[in-house]
XYZ file of C-alpha atoms in Angstrom:
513
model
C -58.714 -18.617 -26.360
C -54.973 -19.820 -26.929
C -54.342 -19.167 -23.523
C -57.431 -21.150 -22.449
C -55.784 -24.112 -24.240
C -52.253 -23.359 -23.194
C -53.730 -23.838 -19.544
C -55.916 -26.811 -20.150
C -52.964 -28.997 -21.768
C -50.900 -27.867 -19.249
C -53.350 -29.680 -16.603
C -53.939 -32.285 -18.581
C -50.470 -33.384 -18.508
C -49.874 -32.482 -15.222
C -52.715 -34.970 -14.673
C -51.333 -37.837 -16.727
C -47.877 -37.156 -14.849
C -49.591 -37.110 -10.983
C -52.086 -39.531 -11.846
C -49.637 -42.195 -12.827
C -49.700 -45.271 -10.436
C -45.924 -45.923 -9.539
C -44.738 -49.522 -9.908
C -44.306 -51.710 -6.683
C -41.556 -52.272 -4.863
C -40.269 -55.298 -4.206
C -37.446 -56.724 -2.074
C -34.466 -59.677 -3.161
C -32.797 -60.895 0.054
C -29.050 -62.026 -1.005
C -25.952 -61.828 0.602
C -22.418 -61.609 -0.135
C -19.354 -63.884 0.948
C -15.517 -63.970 1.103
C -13.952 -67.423 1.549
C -10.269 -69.015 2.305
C -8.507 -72.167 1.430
C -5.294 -73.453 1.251
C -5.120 -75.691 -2.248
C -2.327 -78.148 -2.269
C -0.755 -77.813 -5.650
C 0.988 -81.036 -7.565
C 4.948 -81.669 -7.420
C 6.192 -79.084 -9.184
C 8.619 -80.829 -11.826
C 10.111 -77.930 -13.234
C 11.106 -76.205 -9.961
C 11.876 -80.409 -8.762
C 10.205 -79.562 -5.262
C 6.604 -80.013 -4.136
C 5.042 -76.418 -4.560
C 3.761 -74.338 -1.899
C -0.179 -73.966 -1.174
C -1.745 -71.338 -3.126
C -4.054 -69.425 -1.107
C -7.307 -69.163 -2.789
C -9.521 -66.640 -1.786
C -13.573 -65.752 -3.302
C -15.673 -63.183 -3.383
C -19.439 -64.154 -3.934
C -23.093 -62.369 -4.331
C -25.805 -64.747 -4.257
C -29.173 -64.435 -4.067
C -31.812 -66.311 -1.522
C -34.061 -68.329 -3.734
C -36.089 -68.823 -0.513
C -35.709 -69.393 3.218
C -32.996 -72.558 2.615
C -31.323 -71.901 -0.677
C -29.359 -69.803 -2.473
C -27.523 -69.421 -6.092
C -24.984 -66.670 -7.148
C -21.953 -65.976 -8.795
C -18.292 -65.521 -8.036
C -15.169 -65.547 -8.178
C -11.710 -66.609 -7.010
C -8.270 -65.389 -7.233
C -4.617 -66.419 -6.210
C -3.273 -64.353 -2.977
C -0.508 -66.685 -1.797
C 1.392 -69.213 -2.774
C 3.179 -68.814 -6.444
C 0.985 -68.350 -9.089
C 0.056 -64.642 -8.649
C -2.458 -64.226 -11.795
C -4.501 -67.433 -11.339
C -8.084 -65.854 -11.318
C -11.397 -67.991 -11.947
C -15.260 -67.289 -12.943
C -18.285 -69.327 -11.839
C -21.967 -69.878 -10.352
C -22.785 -70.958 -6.983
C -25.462 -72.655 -5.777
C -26.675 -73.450 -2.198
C -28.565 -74.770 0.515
C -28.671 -73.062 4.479
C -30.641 -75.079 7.379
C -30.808 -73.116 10.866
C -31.063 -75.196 13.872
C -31.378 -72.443 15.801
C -31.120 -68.666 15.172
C -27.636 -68.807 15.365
C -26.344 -72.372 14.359
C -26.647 -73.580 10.867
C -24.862 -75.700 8.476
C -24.694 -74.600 4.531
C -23.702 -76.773 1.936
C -23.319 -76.173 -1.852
C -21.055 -75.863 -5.314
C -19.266 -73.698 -7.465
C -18.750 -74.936 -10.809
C -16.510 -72.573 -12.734
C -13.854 -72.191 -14.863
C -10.061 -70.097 -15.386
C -6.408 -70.780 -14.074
C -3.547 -69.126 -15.366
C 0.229 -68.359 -13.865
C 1.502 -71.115 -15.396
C -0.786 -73.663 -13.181
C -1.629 -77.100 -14.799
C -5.013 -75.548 -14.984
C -5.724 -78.234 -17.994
C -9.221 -76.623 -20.138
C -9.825 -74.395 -16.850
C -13.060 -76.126 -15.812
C -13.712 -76.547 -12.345
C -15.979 -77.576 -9.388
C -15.633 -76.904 -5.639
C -18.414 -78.081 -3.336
C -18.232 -77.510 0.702
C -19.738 -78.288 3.621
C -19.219 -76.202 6.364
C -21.200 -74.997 9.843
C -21.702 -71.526 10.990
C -22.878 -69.161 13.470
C -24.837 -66.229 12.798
C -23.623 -62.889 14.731
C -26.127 -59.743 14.750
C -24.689 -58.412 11.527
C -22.367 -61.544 9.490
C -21.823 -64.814 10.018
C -18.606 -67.302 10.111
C -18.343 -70.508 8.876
C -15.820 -73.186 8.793
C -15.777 -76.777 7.003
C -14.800 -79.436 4.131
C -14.457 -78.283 0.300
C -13.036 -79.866 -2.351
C -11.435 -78.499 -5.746
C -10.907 -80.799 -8.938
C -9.776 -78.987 -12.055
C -11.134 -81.993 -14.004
C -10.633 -81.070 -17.424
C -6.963 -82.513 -17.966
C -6.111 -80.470 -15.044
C -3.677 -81.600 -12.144
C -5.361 -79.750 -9.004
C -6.924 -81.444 -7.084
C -7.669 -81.780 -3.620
C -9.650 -81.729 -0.023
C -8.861 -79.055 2.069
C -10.651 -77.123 5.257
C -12.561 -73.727 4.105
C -13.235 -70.473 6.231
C -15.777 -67.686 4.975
C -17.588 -64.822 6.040
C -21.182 -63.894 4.850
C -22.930 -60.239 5.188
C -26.627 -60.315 4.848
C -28.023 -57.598 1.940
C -30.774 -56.886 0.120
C -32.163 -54.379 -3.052
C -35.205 -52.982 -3.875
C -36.422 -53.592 -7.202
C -39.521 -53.220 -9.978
C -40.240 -55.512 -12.747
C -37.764 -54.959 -16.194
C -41.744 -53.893 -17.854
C -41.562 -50.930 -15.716
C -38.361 -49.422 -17.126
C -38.313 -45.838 -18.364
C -41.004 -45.161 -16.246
C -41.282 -41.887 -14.557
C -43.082 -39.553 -12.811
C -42.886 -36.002 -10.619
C -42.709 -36.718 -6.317
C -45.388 -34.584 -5.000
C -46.437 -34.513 -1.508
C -48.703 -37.344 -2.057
C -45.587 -39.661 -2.662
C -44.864 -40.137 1.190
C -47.546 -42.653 0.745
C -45.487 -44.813 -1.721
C -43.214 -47.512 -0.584
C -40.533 -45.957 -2.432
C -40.713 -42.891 0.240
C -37.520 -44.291 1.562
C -33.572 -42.781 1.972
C -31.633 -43.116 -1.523
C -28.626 -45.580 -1.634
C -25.653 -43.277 -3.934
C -23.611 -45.351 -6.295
C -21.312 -44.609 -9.059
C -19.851 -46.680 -11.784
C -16.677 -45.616 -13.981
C -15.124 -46.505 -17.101
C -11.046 -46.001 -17.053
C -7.693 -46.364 -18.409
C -4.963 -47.055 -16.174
C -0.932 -46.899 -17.005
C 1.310 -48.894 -13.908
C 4.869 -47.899 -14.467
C 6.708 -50.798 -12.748
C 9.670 -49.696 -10.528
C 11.883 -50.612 -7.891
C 12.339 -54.738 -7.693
C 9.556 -55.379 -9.884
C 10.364 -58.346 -12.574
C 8.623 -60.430 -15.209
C 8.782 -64.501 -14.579
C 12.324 -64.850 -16.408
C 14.123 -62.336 -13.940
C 13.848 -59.766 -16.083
C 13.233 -55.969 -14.390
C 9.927 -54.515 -15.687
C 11.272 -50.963 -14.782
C 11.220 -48.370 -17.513
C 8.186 -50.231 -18.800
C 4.083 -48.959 -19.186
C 1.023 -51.444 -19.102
C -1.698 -50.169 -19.760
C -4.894 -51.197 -18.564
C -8.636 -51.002 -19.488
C -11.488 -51.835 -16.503
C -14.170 -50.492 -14.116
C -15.106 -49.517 -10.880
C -18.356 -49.189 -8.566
C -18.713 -47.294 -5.326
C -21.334 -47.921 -3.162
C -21.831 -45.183 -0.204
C -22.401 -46.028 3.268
C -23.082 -42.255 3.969
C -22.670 -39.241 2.717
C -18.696 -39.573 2.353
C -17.521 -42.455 2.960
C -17.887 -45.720 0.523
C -16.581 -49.663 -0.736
C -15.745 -50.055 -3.596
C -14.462 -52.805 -5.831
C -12.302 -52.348 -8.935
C -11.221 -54.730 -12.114
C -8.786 -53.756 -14.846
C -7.198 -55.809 -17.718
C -4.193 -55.277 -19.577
C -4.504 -54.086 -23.326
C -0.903 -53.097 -24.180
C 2.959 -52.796 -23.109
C 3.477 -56.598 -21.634
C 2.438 -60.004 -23.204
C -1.664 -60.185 -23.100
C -3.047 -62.152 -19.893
C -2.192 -59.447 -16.576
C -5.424 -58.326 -14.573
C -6.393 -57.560 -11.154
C -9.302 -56.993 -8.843
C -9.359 -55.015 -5.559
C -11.776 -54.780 -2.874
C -11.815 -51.724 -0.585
C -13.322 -48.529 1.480
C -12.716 -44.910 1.143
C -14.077 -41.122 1.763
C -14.938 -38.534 -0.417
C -14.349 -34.803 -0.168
C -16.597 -32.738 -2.086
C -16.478 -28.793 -2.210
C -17.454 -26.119 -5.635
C -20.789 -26.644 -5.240
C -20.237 -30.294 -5.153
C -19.062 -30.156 -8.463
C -15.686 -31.315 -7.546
C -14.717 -34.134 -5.485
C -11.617 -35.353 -3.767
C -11.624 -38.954 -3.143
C -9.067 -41.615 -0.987
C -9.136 -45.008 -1.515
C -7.490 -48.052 0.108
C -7.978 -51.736 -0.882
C -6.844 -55.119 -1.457
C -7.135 -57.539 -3.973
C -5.184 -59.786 -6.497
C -3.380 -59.560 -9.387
C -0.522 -60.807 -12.090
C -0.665 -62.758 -15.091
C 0.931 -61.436 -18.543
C 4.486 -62.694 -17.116
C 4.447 -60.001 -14.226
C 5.828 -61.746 -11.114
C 3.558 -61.022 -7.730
C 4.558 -63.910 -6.474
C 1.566 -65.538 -4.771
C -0.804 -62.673 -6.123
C -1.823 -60.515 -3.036
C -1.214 -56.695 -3.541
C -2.487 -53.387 -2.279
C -3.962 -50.650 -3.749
C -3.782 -47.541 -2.011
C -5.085 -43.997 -4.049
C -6.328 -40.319 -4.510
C -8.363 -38.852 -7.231
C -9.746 -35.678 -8.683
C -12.806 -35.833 -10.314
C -14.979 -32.625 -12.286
C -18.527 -32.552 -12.994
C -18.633 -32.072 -16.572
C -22.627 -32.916 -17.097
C -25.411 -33.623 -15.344
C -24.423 -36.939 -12.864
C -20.983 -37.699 -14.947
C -17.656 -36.724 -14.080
C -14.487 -36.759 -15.285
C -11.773 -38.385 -12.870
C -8.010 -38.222 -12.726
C -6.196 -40.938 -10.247
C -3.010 -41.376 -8.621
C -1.487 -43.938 -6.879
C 0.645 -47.364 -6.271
C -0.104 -51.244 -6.727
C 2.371 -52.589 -4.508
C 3.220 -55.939 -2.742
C 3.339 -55.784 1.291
C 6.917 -56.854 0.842
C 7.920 -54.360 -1.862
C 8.738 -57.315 -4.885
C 6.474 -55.534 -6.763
C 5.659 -51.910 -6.914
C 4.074 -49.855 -9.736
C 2.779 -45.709 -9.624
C -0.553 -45.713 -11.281
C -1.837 -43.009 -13.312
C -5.487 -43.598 -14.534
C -7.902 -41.149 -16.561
C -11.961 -41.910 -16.244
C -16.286 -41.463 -16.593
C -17.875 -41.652 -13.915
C -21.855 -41.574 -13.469
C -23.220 -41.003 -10.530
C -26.971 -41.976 -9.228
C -29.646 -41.922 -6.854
C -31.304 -45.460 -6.502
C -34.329 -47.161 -4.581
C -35.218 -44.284 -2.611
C -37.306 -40.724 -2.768
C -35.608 -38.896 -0.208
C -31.669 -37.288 -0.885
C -28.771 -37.215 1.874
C -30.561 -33.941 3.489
C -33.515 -35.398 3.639
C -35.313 -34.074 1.252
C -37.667 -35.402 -1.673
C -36.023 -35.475 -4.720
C -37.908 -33.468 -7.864
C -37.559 -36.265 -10.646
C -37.509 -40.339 -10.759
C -37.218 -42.934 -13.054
C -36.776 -47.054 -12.767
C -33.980 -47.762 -15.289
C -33.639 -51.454 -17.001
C -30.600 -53.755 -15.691
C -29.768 -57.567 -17.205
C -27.287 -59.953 -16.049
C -26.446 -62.469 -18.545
C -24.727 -66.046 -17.612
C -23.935 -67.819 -20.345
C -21.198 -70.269 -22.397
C -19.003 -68.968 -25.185
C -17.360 -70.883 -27.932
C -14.641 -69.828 -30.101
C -14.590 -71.941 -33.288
C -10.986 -72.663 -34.416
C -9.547 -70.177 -31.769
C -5.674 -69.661 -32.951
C -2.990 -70.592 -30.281
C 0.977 -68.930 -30.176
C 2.594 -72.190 -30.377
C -0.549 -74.976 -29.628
C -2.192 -76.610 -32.468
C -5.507 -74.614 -33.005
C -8.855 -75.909 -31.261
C -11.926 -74.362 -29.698
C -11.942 -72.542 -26.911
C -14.939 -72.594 -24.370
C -15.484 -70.060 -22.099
C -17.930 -69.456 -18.970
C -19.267 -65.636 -19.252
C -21.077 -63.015 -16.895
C -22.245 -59.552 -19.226
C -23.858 -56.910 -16.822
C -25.730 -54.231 -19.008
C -27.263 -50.951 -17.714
C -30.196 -49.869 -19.917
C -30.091 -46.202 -21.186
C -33.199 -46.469 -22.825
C -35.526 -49.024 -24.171
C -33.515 -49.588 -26.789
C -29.665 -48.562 -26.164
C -27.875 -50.443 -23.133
C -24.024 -50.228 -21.884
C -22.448 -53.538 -21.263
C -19.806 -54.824 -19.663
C -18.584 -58.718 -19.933
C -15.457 -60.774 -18.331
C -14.828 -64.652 -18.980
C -12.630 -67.277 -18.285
C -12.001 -70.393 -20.232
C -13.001 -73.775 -18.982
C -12.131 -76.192 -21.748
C -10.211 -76.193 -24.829
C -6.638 -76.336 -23.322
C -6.556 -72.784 -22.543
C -7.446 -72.671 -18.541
C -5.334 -69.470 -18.323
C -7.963 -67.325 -21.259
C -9.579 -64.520 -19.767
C -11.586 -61.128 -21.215
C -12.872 -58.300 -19.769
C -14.699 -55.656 -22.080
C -16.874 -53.389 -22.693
C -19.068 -51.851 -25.206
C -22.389 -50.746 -26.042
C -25.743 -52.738 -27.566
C -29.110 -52.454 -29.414
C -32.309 -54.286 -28.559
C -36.074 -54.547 -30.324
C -39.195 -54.499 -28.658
C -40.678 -57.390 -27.940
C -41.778 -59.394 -30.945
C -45.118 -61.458 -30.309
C -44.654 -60.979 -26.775
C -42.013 -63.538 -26.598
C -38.748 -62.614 -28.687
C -36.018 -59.725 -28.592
C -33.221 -59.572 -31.292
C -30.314 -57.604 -30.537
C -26.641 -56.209 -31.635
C -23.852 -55.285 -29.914
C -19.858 -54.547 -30.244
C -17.681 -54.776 -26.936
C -13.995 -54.224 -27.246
C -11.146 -55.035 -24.272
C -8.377 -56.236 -23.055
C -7.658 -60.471 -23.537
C -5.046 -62.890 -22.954
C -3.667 -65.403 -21.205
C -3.868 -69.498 -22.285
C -1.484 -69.188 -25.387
C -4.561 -67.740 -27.160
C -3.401 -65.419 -29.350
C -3.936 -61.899 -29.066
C -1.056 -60.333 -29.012
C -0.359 -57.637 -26.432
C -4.408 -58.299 -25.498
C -7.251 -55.753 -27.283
C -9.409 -57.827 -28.780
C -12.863 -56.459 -30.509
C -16.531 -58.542 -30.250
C -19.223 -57.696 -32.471
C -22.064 -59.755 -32.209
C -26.370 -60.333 -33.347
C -28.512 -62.409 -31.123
C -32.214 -62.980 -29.758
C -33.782 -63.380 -26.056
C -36.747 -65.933 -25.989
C -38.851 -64.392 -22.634
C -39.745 -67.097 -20.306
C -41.072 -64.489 -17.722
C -40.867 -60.651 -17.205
C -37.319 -61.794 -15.384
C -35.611 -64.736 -16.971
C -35.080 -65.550 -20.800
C -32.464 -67.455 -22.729
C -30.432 -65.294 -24.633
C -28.030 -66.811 -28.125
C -25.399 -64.754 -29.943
C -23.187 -65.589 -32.897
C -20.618 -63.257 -33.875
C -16.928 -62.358 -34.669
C -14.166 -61.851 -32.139
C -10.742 -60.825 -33.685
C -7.416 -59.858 -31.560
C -5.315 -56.391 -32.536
C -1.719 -57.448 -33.235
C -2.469 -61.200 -32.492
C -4.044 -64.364 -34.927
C -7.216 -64.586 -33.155
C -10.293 -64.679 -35.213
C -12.319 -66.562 -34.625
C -16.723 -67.440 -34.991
C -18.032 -67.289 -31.354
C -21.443 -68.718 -30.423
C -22.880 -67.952 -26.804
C -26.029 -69.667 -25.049
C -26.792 -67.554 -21.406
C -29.690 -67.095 -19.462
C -30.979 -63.722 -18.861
C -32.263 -62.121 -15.616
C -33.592 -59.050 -15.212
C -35.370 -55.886 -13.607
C -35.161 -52.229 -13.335
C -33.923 -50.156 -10.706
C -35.691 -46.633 -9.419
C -33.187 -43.766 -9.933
C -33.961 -40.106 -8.708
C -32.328 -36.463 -9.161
């Protein structure tokens, strides 16, 4: 009889398991962009001399709202010029009219905010619209035309220039955020679902990376930085073409060793080597990017990032990974080894069927928000400037381990308040509710990271955010999301009461194993 009823449960679940109807799939169209302009800075009065260009370059990921508009994010960094360390945060938003199937024109804004490198930056706030024509190839597009950049909060750059950019059309596959933590069991019936489709592999890691300056590598007073160790907090995410080979892109921040305010951000490609059962890889890496800030001199900003890591499968999709390599100027001014320790969690998204080809045994669709929203610092303490608020412009990405638990991961910029140059990037972990008459979500959360920059105080940067707040659900996707909380800077005066308003999007992704 017990075995009877050992059997019978056992079919019953199996059932419940089979039986379950697997959420649609649906498809955002976006794309992603990489622009150019030369800025014309003011007279410089300190050097006496008008002051070279800065090159200003973008990266952008925006989404199509429909056939003729578009809204995003992005950001922009120094990569020529003199004020290596001059990085910015902000939205975009969009419109695209084809005349034909190749000719179109696409106008739009950026409103953001950041500076830094010494630039009268002013508060940090920004705009930059354009107006530019392009041609669509099979696989990208060009386009060419008029922008405009006006740091308009007490800033002093300003100016009409010609833009170039290229576009790559993408797209993801996606369920509603309501269908997170679902799962169920492929069975041969599953070549039916829309989801019967080849996996995309991506990997995210958490690390800490030392740069030991060497060589002709100086701070802005002349100074040599050899000898010295900054240390660096950030992340990186890999997206594979293939079965090797992948682009990446990779932010860091520093936390200790120099004055707080030094970060950089690297695009690039690379190919992975794995062998043990694939539970060791060997990876290469090339890419380029900015960087500076924190009175490191890299000139106009541009630097390159070549790299090889070790990494060891320690449980289940996560691995631990060792790096080496340099951050380096193309004319040797500034050269650094790097020696970096991480996490790294691999996974299986938006498709049933693995690299060789076959169906995967498990899958679940796993929660993801993006959060834009405006911070301010009440009272925010300054090194030498009298004390005022500080406002900030904020992205927070979290990645939903549960219903309940999420990871996070934030970066700002300041865009008024005197303190253009501010940035954070950090990281940290958060709790959320269930949904309270079907409207409301409270949460808590702590992030701690590296901060600096815009005679804010913090020392040699770590700074620690912990934080309560509620989501009001306008839809399954969007909901407006408030925060008050603390923020206080190791080894620096900052303490401040922060206050954030953001609005929420999000979804869940399907992951399999």
């Amino acid at each position: 009889m017990k075995k009877l009823l050992f059997l019978l449960s056992i079919t019953f679940y199996s059932t419940l398991i089979f039986s379950q109807e697997i959420p649609s799939k649906l498809t955002q169209k976006t794309f992603f962009k990489m622009d150019f302009l030369s800025v014309k800075m003011p007279f410089n009065e300190a050097l006496n001399s008008q002051e070279a260009n800065m090159g200003f370059t973008g990266i952008h990921y925006n989404f199509n709202l429909n056939d003729w508009s578009y809204a995003g994010i992005g950001m922009y960094g120094s990569v020529s010029g003199i004020r290596g360390g001059f990085f910015t945060l902000g939205v975009n938003a969009g419109l695209k009219k084809y005349f034909t199937k190749q000719l179109f024109v696409d106008t739009g804004f950026h409103y953001g905010g950041g500076g830094g490198a010494g630039a009268p930056d002013g508060g940090g706030a920004f705009i930059l619209p354009h107006f530019n024509v392009g041609y669509q190839f099979s696989k990208f597009s060009l386009t060419t035309g008029y922008s405009y950049v006006n740091f308009f909060d007490k800033g002093k750059i300003k100016n009409h220039q010609a833009n170039v950019s290229l576009q790559i059309p993408l797209s993801f596959d996606y369920a509603n955020f309501d269908k997170a933590e679902t799962k169920f069991i492929p069975d041969n019936n599953i070549k039916n679902s829309s989801w019967y489709q080849p996996s995309k592999k991506i990997s995210l890691m958490l690390h800490l990376n030392n740069l030991s300056p060497e060589g002709k590598s100086k701070d802005s007073y002349g100074e040599t930085l050899k000898g010295k160790t900054i240390r660096l907090a950030g992340f990186e995410l890999n997206s594979y073409l293939n079965k090797n080979t992948f682009v990446f892109i990779k932010a860091d921040g520093a936390y200790d060793g120099i004055p707080a305010g030094y970060m950089d951000i690297f695009l690039g490609a690379g190919y992975q080597l794995s062998f043990n059962k694939n539970k060791t890889n060997i990876l290469g890496k090339f890419g380029i990017g900015a960087g500076g800030g924190g009175y490191v001199d890299t000139q106009g900003g541009f630097l390159m990032y070549p790299d090889i890591s070790i990494e060891q499968k320690i449980s289940n999709n996560i691995f631990l990974s060792i790096n080496k390599g340099y951050l380096l100027k193309p004319n040797s001014n500034f050269i650094a080894q790097t020696l970096g320790f991480g996490l790294k969690y691999y996974v299986n998204q938006s498709g049933l069927i693995s690299n060789n080809s076959n169906s995967f045994s498990k899958a679940k669709f796993k929660g993801f928000e993006t959060i834009i929203g405006q911070d301010i610092y009440f009272d925010a303490k300054r090194k030498e400037n009298p004390t005022e608020n500080l406002h900030q412009i904020s992205m927070q990405l979290n990645f939903y381990i549960n219903k309940h638990f999420y990871l996070a991961g934030l970066t700002s910029f300041a865009n008024f308040g005197n303190a253009g140059a501010y940035a954070e990037g950090i990281v940290g972990g958060g709790i959320i509710t269930s949904i309270l008459n079907k409207k409301l979500q409270l949460f808590t959360q702590i992030l701690v990271g590296a901060a600096g920059g815009g005679n804010i105080s913090t020392g040699e940067g770590l700074i620690i955010k912990p934080s309560i707040g509620s989501t009001y659900l306008l839809s399954d996707k969007i909901g407006l999301r408030t925060s008050i909380g603390k923020v206080k800077a190791r080894g620096g005066s900052l303490n401040s009461l922060s206050l954030n308003f953001g609005v929420s999007y999000r979804l869940s992704f399907l992951t399999s194993k």
